[in-house]
Coordinates of C-alpha atoms in Angstrom, one line a residue:
M23 CA 161.7 59.2 30.2
K24 CA 162.5 57.3 33.4
I25 CA 163.5 59.4 36.4
L26 CA 164.7 58.4 39.8
V27 CA 164.6 60.7 42.8
I28 CA 166.9 59.8 45.7
Q29 CA 166.4 61.0 49.3
Q30 CA 167.7 59.1 52.2
K31 CA 167.7 60.0 55.9
R32 CA 164.7 61.2 58.0
I33 CA 161.0 61.4 57.3
G34 CA 161.0 65.2 57.1
D35 CA 163.8 65.1 54.4
V36 CA 161.9 62.5 52.4
L37 CA 158.7 64.4 52.6
T38 CA 160.3 67.7 51.6
S39 CA 162.0 66.1 48.6
T40 CA 158.6 65.1 47.2
I41 CA 158.6 68.6 45.6
L42 CA 161.1 67.1 43.2
S43 CA 158.8 64.3 42.0
N44 CA 155.8 66.6 42.0
N45 CA 157.4 69.1 39.7
L46 CA 159.1 66.5 37.5
K47 CA 155.7 64.9 36.9
K48 CA 154.1 68.3 36.2
F49 CA 156.7 69.3 33.6
Y50 CA 157.2 65.8 32.2
P51 CA 153.7 64.2 32.5
D52 CA 154.5 61.2 30.4
S53 CA 157.6 60.3 32.4
Q54 CA 158.0 57.5 35.0
V55 CA 159.1 59.0 38.3
D56 CA 160.4 56.6 41.0
Y57 CA 161.5 57.5 44.5
M58 CA 164.2 55.9 46.6
C59 CA 164.2 56.2 50.4
Y60 CA 164.6 54.2 53.6
P61 CA 161.8 51.8 54.5
N62 CA 160.6 53.7 57.5
C63 CA 159.8 56.8 55.4
V64 CA 157.5 55.1 52.8
D65 CA 154.3 56.1 54.6
V66 CA 154.6 59.8 53.7
L67 CA 154.8 58.9 50.0
I68 CA 151.6 56.8 49.9
G69 CA 148.9 58.2 47.7
N70 CA 151.2 60.6 45.9
A71 CA 150.2 60.2 42.2
N72 CA 153.5 61.9 41.2
I73 CA 155.4 58.9 42.3
D74 CA 155.1 55.7 40.2
E75 CA 157.2 53.4 42.4
V76 CA 158.9 53.6 45.7
I77 CA 162.3 51.8 46.0
T78 CA 163.6 51.2 49.5
L79 CA 167.3 50.8 50.6
S80 CA 167.4 49.1 53.9
N81 CA 170.1 49.4 56.6
K82 CA 170.9 45.7 56.1
T83 CA 171.6 46.3 52.4
R84 CA 173.6 49.5 53.1
K85 CA 175.9 47.8 55.6
S86 CA 176.8 44.9 53.4
Y87 CA 179.1 45.6 50.4
P88 CA 177.9 42.6 48.4
S89 CA 174.2 43.5 49.0
L90 CA 174.9 47.1 48.2
L91 CA 176.6 46.1 45.0
K92 CA 173.6 43.9 44.1
F93 CA 171.3 46.9 44.8
I94 CA 173.4 49.2 42.6
M95 CA 173.2 46.7 39.7
M96 CA 169.4 46.5 40.2
I97 CA 169.1 50.2 39.8
R98 CA 171.3 50.1 36.7
S99 CA 169.1 47.4 35.2
R100 CA 166.1 49.8 35.4
K101 CA 167.8 52.1 32.8
Y102 CA 166.9 55.5 34.2
D103 CA 167.5 58.5 32.0
V104 CA 167.7 60.9 34.9
V105 CA 168.8 60.5 38.5
V106 CA 168.3 63.4 40.9
D107 CA 170.2 62.7 44.2
A108 CA 169.0 65.0 46.9
Y109 CA 171.1 63.2 49.6
C110 CA 174.6 63.3 48.0
K111 CA 176.5 61.0 50.4
L112 CA 178.9 58.2 49.5
E113 CA 176.3 55.4 49.1
T114 CA 174.1 57.5 46.8
N115 CA 177.2 58.9 45.0
L116 CA 177.9 55.3 44.0
I117 CA 174.3 54.4 43.2
T118 CA 174.0 57.4 40.9
A119 CA 177.4 57.1 39.3
F120 CA 176.8 53.5 38.3
S121 CA 173.1 54.0 37.4
G122 CA 173.9 54.4 33.7
A123 CA 171.7 57.5 33.6
K124 CA 172.7 60.2 31.1
H125 CA 171.7 63.0 33.5
K126 CA 173.0 62.6 37.0
I127 CA 172.1 65.6 39.2
S128 CA 173.2 66.5 42.8
Y129 CA 174.9 69.1 44.9
D130 CA 178.3 70.6 44.4
K131 CA 180.6 69.3 47.1
G132 CA 183.9 69.7 45.3
Y133 CA 184.5 66.0 44.9
S134 CA 181.0 65.3 43.7
N135 CA 181.7 66.4 40.1
M136 CA 183.2 63.0 39.5
F137 CA 179.9 61.2 40.2
Y138 CA 177.4 63.6 38.5
S139 CA 176.9 65.2 35.1
H140 CA 175.3 68.3 36.7
T141 CA 176.0 69.8 40.2
V142 CA 174.5 72.8 41.8
K143 CA 175.7 74.9 44.7
R144 CA 173.5 75.1 47.7
L145 CA 172.6 78.6 48.9
P146 CA 174.8 79.6 51.9
N147 CA 173.6 79.1 55.4
G148 CA 172.1 82.3 56.7
T149 CA 170.6 83.2 53.3
K150 CA 167.2 84.8 53.8
S151 CA 164.3 82.8 52.4
E152 CA 160.6 82.9 52.9
L153 CA 160.3 79.3 51.8
G154 CA 163.3 78.0 53.8
L155 CA 166.6 76.8 52.4
A156 CA 165.4 73.1 52.7
I157 CA 162.9 74.0 49.9
E158 CA 165.1 76.5 48.0
N159 CA 168.1 74.1 47.7
R160 CA 165.9 71.2 46.5
L161 CA 164.4 73.4 43.8
L162 CA 167.9 74.2 42.6
L163 CA 168.3 70.5 41.7
L164 CA 165.5 70.9 39.1
K165 CA 167.3 73.7 37.2
P166 CA 169.1 71.4 34.7
L167 CA 165.8 69.9 33.8
I168 CA 163.2 72.6 34.2
K169 CA 163.8 76.1 32.8
D170 CA 160.3 77.5 33.6
V171 CA 159.3 79.2 36.8
I172 CA 158.4 76.6 39.5
T173 CA 155.4 77.5 41.6
D174 CA 154.7 74.1 43.1
Y175 CA 157.0 74.2 46.1
K176 CA 155.0 72.8 49.0
P177 CA 155.1 69.1 50.0
K178 CA 151.8 67.4 50.3
I179 CA 150.5 64.3 52.2
F180 CA 147.6 62.4 50.8
L181 CA 145.2 60.6 53.1
S182 CA 142.3 58.3 52.1
D183 CA 138.7 58.9 53.2
A184 CA 138.9 55.6 55.2
E185 CA 142.0 56.9 57.1
I186 CA 140.3 60.1 58.0
T187 CA 137.1 58.4 59.1
Q188 CA 139.1 56.0 61.3
A189 CA 140.9 59.0 62.9
R190 CA 137.6 60.7 63.7
E191 CA 136.2 57.5 65.2
S192 CA 139.3 57.3 67.4
L193 CA 138.8 60.9 68.6
S194 CA 135.1 60.2 69.3
H195 CA 135.9 57.1 71.2
Y196 CA 137.9 59.3 73.7
G197 CA 135.2 61.8 73.9
I198 CA 136.9 64.4 71.7
G199 CA 134.7 66.4 69.5
L200 CA 135.8 68.8 66.8
D201 CA 133.6 71.6 68.1
K202 CA 136.5 72.9 70.2
P203 CA 140.3 73.1 69.7
V204 CA 142.3 69.9 69.6
I205 CA 146.1 70.6 69.9
M206 CA 148.7 68.0 69.1
F207 CA 151.9 68.5 71.1
G208 CA 155.3 67.4 69.7
I209 CA 156.7 66.6 73.1
L210 CA 160.1 65.1 72.1
G211 CA 162.7 66.0 69.5
S212 CA 164.5 63.4 67.4
E213 CA 167.6 64.0 69.5
W214 CA 168.2 65.0 73.1
Y215 CA 169.4 68.5 72.1
K216 CA 166.3 69.0 70.0
T217 CA 164.0 68.4 73.0
Y218 CA 162.6 71.4 74.9
P219 CA 162.9 70.8 78.7
L220 CA 159.9 68.9 79.9
E221 CA 159.2 71.2 82.9
K222 CA 159.0 74.1 80.5
M223 CA 156.9 72.2 78.0
A224 CA 154.4 71.4 80.8
K225 CA 154.0 75.2 81.4
I226 CA 153.3 75.7 77.7
I227 CA 150.6 72.9 77.8
D228 CA 149.1 74.4 80.9
F229 CA 148.9 77.8 79.2
T230 CA 147.2 76.2 76.1
V231 CA 144.6 74.5 78.2
Q232 CA 143.9 77.6 80.2
R233 CA 143.7 79.8 77.1
L234 CA 141.7 77.4 74.9
N235 CA 140.1 74.7 77.1
A236 CA 141.5 72.5 74.4
D237 CA 141.8 68.7 74.2
I238 CA 145.5 67.7 74.1
L239 CA 147.2 64.9 72.3
F240 CA 150.8 63.9 72.7
N241 CA 152.9 62.8 69.7
Y242 CA 154.9 59.9 71.0
I243 CA 155.5 56.2 70.4
P244 CA 155.2 53.4 73.0
S245 CA 159.0 53.3 73.6
Q246 CA 158.7 56.9 74.8
Q247 CA 155.9 56.2 77.3
D248 CA 158.1 57.1 80.3
E249 CA 158.9 60.5 78.9
A250 CA 155.3 61.1 78.0
T251 CA 154.1 60.1 81.5
A252 CA 156.8 62.3 83.1
L253 CA 155.5 65.3 81.1
Y254 CA 151.9 64.5 82.0
N255 CA 152.8 64.4 85.7
L256 CA 154.5 67.8 85.4
C257 CA 151.2 69.4 84.2
S258 CA 148.5 70.8 86.5
E259 CA 145.5 68.7 87.5
E260 CA 143.3 70.8 85.2
T261 CA 145.6 70.2 82.3
Q262 CA 145.9 66.5 83.0
S263 CA 142.1 66.2 82.7
R264 CA 142.4 67.6 79.1
I265 CA 145.3 65.3 78.0
H266 CA 144.4 62.1 76.3
L267 CA 147.6 60.2 77.1
D268 CA 146.4 56.8 75.9
L269 CA 145.4 58.2 72.5
Y270 CA 148.4 57.8 70.3
A271 CA 148.9 56.3 66.8
N272 CA 150.3 52.9 66.2
G273 CA 152.0 53.7 63.0
L274 CA 152.8 56.7 60.8
R275 CA 149.7 56.7 58.7
P276 CA 147.3 56.6 61.6
F277 CA 149.3 59.4 63.2
L278 CA 149.0 61.5 60.0
A279 CA 145.2 60.9 60.0
L280 CA 145.0 62.0 63.6
L281 CA 147.1 65.1 63.0
S282 CA 144.9 66.0 60.0
Q283 CA 142.0 66.5 62.5
C284 CA 143.9 68.8 64.9
S285 CA 143.5 72.5 65.1
A286 CA 147.3 73.0 65.4
L287 CA 150.5 71.3 66.2
V288 CA 152.7 72.9 68.9
G289 CA 156.1 71.6 70.1
N290 CA 159.6 70.7 69.1
E291 CA 160.7 71.4 65.6
G292 CA 161.1 68.2 63.6
G293 CA 159.5 65.8 61.2
A294 CA 156.0 66.1 62.8
V295 CA 156.1 69.9 62.1
N296 CA 156.9 69.2 58.4
M297 CA 154.1 66.7 58.2
A298 CA 151.7 69.1 59.7
K299 CA 152.6 71.8 57.2
A300 CA 152.1 69.2 54.4
L301 CA 148.6 68.6 55.7
D302 CA 147.9 72.4 56.0
I303 CA 147.7 72.1 59.8
P304 CA 148.9 75.3 61.6
T305 CA 152.2 74.9 63.4
F306 CA 154.0 76.7 66.3
S307 CA 157.4 75.1 66.7
L308 CA 160.3 75.5 69.1
F309 CA 163.8 75.2 67.6
S310 CA 166.8 73.8 69.4
P311 CA 169.3 76.7 69.8
S312 CA 172.0 74.8 67.9
V313 CA 169.8 73.9 64.8
D314 CA 170.2 76.0 61.7
K315 CA 167.0 78.0 61.5
E316 CA 167.3 79.2 57.9
T317 CA 167.1 75.7 56.6
W318 CA 164.0 74.4 58.3
Q319 CA 162.0 77.6 59.1
I320 CA 159.9 76.7 56.0
F321 CA 156.7 78.4 54.9
E322 CA 156.8 81.0 57.6
N323 CA 155.5 83.4 55.0
E324 CA 152.2 81.8 55.9
P325 CA 150.7 83.3 59.1
Q326 CA 149.6 79.8 60.2
N327 CA 153.2 78.8 60.7
L328 CA 155.4 80.4 63.4
S329 CA 158.6 79.2 65.0
I330 CA 160.7 80.3 68.0
H331 CA 164.5 80.4 67.6
L332 CA 167.0 82.0 69.9
K333 CA 168.8 83.5 67.0
D334 CA 165.8 85.7 66.3
L335 CA 166.0 87.1 69.8
K336 CA 169.7 87.2 70.6
P337 CA 171.7 87.0 67.4
E338 CA 174.8 88.2 69.2
I339 CA 175.2 84.7 70.8
Y340 CA 175.7 83.3 67.3
E341 CA 178.3 85.9 66.5
K342 CA 180.3 84.8 69.6
Y343 CA 179.8 81.0 69.7
D344 CA 179.7 78.3 67.1
E345 CA 177.1 75.6 66.6
K346 CA 179.2 72.9 68.5
Y347 CA 179.5 75.1 71.6
I348 CA 175.9 76.0 71.6
K349 CA 174.9 72.3 71.2
E350 CA 177.1 71.3 74.1
H351 CA 175.3 73.9 76.3
T352 CA 171.8 73.3 74.8
F353 CA 169.8 73.7 78.0
R354 CA 171.6 76.8 79.1
Y355 CA 170.6 78.4 75.8
F356 CA 167.1 77.1 75.9
D357 CA 166.9 79.3 79.1
E358 CA 168.1 82.3 77.1
Y359 CA 164.7 82.6 75.5
P360 CA 162.3 83.5 78.3
L361 CA 159.4 81.2 78.8
E362 CA 157.2 84.2 79.4
L363 CA 158.0 85.6 76.0
I364 CA 157.3 82.2 74.3
L365 CA 153.9 82.1 76.1
E366 CA 153.1 85.7 74.9
K367 CA 153.9 84.8 71.3
L368 CA 151.9 81.6 71.6
G369 CA 148.9 83.5 72.8
D370 CA 149.2 86.0 70.0
Y371 CA 149.6 83.1 67.6
F372 CA 146.3 81.4 68.8
D373 CA 144.6 84.8 68.1
T374 CA 146.1 85.0 64.6
I375 CA 144.9 81.6 63.6
G376 CA 141.5 82.2 65.2
L377 CA 141.6 79.7 68.0
K378 CA 139.5 80.6 71.0
N379 CA 138.1 79.0 74.2

């Protein structure tokens, strides 16, 4: 049997949807399971033995009707028996519809029944879930194919020994040993409204250094140098002496290897948090007030993962205002969650996961 899993969009989405390929390979070990995503997401799939081939759909192809048609025909020529589309947008509707597969599975969006042989309804936003709706809804896509109880629900990232050795050598080059805490900070969100104010983030980093005497790494790319430097300058002199501003990864795989050697990741909720969880690195994440917490508060049944969301503290705000309004007033609502309370929770969290000075 030949199976294609489709997940476009961001790295966190692509990583999370690997639970589809992992379970399909488990229940159909003789099948070929291919995975389709954007080119910039391939690195989180490397080394996953449950994926036979990665197929990429570039922006250039997506934005050209002739190129997209050629791509669709290429997918059709592969003669898949099953296509599981976890993205369910127009381009993947068309790719799946014309794939020639007997079983075409995706989410029920009303109109989507014309493209797929099987559709499933997502769990409503606000549904309580220990795993997180991002996980639960993807597992629903497997129901037409797998009738048994699914217990493999955590995405995993696979690193080579050489990658880990290189990361340790990089840390050693900067005088960082693993005999004391090394904390990676996710200093920037993927969008402006997902970025906790830098002056407040500086206070969190100061607190971490004072509490743990930890070495601090920033997760950023060269194009974000100005923001990283601005945050560094907002920190105390003592904290600055513990920040290794020049140590950052040139590429996703080196970043994953560095992250795998950290004691924890603290910072803005986003793809890096999902990657840390897939590496079994403890996470303390700050949600933007307008982001749906039920979807991406994943694996918080594990004590090593904790997140902060305004909805947990002041649910009445969400009864009065909608997501659009809260997003437009993001920084006002960041202030609604007192920094002092965040620091208190962070201190307790460090104790819970056994991090000490």
